[in-house]
mmCIF file of C-alpha atoms in Angstrom:
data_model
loop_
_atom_site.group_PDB
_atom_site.id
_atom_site.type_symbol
_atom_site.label_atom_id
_atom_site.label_comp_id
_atom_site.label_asym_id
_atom_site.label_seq_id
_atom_site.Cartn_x
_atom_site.Cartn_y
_atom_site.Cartn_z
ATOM 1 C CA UNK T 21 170.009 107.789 118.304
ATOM 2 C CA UNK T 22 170.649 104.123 117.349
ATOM 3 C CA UNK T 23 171.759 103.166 114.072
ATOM 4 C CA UNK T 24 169.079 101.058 111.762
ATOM 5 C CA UNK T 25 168.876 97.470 112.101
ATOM 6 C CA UNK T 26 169.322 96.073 108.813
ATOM 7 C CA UNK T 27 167.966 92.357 108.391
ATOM 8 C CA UNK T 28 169.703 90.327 105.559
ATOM 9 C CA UNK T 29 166.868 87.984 103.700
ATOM 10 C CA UNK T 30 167.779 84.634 101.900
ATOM 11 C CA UNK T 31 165.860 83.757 99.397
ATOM 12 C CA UNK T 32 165.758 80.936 97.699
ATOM 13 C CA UNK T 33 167.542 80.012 94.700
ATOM 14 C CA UNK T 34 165.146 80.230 91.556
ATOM 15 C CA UNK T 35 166.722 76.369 91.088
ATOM 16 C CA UNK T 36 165.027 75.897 94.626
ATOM 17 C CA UNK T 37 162.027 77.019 93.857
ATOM 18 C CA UNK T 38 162.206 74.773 90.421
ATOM 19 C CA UNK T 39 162.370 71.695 92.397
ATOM 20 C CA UNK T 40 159.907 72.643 95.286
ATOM 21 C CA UNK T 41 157.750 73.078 92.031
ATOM 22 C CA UNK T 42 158.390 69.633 90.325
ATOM 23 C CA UNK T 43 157.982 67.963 93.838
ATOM 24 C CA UNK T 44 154.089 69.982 94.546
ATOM 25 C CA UNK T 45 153.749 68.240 90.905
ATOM 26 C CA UNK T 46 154.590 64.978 92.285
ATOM 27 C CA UNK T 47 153.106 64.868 95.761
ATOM 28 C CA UNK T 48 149.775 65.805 93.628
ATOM 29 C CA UNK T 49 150.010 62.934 91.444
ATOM 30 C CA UNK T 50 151.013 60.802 94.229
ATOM 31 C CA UNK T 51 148.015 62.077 95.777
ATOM 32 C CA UNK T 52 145.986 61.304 92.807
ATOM 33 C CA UNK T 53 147.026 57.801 92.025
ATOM 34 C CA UNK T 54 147.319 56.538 95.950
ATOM 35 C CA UNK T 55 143.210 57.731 96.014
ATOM 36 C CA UNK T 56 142.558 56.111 92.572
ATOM 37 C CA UNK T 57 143.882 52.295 93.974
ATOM 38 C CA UNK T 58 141.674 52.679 97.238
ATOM 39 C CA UNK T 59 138.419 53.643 94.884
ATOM 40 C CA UNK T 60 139.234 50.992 91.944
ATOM 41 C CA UNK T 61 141.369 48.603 93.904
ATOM 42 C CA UNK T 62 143.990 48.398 91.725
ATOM 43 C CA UNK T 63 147.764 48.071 92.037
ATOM 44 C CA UNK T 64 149.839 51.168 90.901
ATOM 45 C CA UNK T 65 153.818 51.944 90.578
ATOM 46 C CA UNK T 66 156.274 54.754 89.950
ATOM 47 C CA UNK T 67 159.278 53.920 87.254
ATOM 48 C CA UNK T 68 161.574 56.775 88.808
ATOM 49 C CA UNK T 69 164.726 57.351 86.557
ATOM 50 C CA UNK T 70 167.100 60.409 87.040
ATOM 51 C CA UNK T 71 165.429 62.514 84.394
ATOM 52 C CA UNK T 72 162.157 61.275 84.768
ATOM 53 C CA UNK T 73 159.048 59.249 86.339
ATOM 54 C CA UNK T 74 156.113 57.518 85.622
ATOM 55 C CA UNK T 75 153.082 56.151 87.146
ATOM 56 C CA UNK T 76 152.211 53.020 86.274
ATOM 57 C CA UNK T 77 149.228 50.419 86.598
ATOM 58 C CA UNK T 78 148.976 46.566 86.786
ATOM 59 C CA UNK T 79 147.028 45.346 84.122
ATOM 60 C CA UNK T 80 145.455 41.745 85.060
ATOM 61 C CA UNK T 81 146.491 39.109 82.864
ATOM 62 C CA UNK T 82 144.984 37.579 79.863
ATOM 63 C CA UNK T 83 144.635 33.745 80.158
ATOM 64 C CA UNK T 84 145.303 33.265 76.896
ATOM 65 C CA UNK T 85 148.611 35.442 77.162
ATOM 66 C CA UNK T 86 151.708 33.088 76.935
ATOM 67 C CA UNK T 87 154.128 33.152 80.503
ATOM 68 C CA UNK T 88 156.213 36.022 80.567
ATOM 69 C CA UNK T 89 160.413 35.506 80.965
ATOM 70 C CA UNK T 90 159.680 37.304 84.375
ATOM 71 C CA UNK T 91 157.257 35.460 86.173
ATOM 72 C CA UNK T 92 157.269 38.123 89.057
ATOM 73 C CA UNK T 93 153.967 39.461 88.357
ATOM 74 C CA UNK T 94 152.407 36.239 86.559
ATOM 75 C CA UNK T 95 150.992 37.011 83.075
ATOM 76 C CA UNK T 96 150.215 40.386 84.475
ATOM 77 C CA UNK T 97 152.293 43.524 83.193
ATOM 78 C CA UNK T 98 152.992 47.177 84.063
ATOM 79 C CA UNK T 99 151.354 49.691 81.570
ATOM 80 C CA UNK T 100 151.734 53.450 81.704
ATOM 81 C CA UNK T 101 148.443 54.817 83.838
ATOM 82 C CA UNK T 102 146.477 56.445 81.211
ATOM 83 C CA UNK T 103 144.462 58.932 83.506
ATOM 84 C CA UNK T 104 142.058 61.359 81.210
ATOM 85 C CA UNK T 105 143.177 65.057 82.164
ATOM 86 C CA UNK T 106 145.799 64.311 84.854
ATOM 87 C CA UNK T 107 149.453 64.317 84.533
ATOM 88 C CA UNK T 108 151.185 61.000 85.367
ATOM 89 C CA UNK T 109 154.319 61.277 83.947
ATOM 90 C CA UNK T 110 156.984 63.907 83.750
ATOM 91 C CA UNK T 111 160.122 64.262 82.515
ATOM 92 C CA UNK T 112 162.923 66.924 83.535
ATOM 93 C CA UNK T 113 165.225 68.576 81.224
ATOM 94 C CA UNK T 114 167.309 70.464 84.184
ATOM 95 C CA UNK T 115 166.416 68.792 87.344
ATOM 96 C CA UNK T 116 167.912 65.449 88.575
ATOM 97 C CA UNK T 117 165.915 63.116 91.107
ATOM 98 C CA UNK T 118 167.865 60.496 93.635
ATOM 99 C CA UNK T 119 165.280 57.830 94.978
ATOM 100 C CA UNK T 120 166.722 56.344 98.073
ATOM 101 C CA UNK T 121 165.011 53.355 100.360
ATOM 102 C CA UNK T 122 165.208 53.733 104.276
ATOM 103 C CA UNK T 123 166.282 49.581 104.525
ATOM 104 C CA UNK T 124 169.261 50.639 102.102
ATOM 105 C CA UNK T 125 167.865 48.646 99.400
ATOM 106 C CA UNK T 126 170.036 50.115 96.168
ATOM 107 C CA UNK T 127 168.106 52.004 93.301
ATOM 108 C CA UNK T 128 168.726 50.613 89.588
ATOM 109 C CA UNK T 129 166.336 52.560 86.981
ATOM 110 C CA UNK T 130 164.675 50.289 85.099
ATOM 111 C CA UNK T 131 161.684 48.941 83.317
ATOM 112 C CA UNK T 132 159.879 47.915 86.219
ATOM 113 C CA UNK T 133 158.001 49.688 89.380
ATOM 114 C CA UNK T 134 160.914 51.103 91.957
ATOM 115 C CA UNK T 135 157.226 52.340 94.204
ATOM 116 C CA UNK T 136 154.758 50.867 94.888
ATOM 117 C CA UNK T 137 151.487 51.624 95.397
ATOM 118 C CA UNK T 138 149.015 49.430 96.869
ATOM 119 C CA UNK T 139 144.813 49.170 97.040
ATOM 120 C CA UNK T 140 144.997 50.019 100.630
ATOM 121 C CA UNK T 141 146.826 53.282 100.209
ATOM 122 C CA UNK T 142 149.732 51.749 101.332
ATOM 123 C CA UNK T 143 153.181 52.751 99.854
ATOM 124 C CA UNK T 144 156.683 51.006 99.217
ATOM 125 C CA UNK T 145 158.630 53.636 101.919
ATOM 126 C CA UNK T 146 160.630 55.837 99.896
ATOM 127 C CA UNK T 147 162.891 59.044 99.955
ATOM 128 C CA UNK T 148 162.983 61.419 96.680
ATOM 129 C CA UNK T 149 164.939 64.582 96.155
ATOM 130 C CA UNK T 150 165.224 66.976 93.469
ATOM 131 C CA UNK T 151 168.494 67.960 92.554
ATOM 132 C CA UNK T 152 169.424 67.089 96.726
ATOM 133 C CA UNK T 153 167.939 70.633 97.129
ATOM 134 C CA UNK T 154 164.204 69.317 97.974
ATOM 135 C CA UNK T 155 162.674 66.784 98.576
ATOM 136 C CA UNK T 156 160.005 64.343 100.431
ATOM 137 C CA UNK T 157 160.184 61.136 102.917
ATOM 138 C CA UNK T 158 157.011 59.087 102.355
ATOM 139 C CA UNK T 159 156.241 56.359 104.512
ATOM 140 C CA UNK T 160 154.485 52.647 104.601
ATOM 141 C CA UNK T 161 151.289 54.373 105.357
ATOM 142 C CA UNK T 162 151.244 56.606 102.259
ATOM 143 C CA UNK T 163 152.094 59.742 104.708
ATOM 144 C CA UNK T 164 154.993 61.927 103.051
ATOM 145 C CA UNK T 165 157.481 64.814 105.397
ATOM 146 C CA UNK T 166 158.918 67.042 103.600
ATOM 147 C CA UNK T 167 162.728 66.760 103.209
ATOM 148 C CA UNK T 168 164.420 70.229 104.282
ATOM 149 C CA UNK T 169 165.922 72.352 101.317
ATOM 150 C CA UNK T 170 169.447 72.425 100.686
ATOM 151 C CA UNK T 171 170.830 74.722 98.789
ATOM 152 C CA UNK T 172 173.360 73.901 95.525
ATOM 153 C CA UNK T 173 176.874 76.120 96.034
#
């Protein structure tokens, strides 16, 4: 008689299964947002910072409005997208994100749009992992892989 066969299961770290959480959370709003521009036609971003992101929306400019010091956008500036019910923004008291660009382009956190987001669905390409142990490629097109899970030692 033959000994049992014991299997040995890995499950994921609950830390895993924090950021494969967060990043459902963000792939939804992506979702949302990318849907919203091709209905309204409207020009969306995502401020990504370590601890944090946040959709954003163009608002057109006012005529009246004097030039801005950063002419980038014309008299047109980012505002936080303000949409009824749905989650836009989040911010992360444990987890860390790293926003990477496949053409090596550096990421600086700032005030402005690192993503983003155009009328056609369209998408500045973009890499984003949660605390390196999940995480999602998203292409031109919109279309997003996900990033295989890597556990933290």
């Amino acid at each position: 008689m033959s000994a049992p066969a014991w299997c040995c299961w890995r499950f994921p770290s609950t830390r895993t299964q924090e950021a494969t959480q967060i990043l459902a959370r963000f792939q939804a709003q992506l979702d949302f947002v990318r849907e919203r521009g091709q209905q309204t036609g409207q020009l969306f971003g995502i401020i990504i910072h370590p601890e944090r992101w946040q959709f954003m929306r163009l608002q057109p400019a006012d005529d009246s409005a004097p030039a801005a010091a950063d002419d980038r956008w014309g008299n047109a500036q980012w505002l936080p997208l303000q949409a009824g019910r749905v989650t836009t923004a989040e911010t992360l008291p444990r987890a860390r994100l790293t926003l990477r660009f496949p053409d090596g382009q550096a990421w600086t956190p700032g005030g402005q749009p690192d993503v983003l987001i155009f009328p056609g669905g369209e998408v500045t390409p973009f890499q984003l992992r949660i605390d390196a142990a999940t995480g999602i490629n998203v292409d031109a097109q919109g279309d997003s892989q996900p990033l295989a899970a890597r556990e933290q030692p």
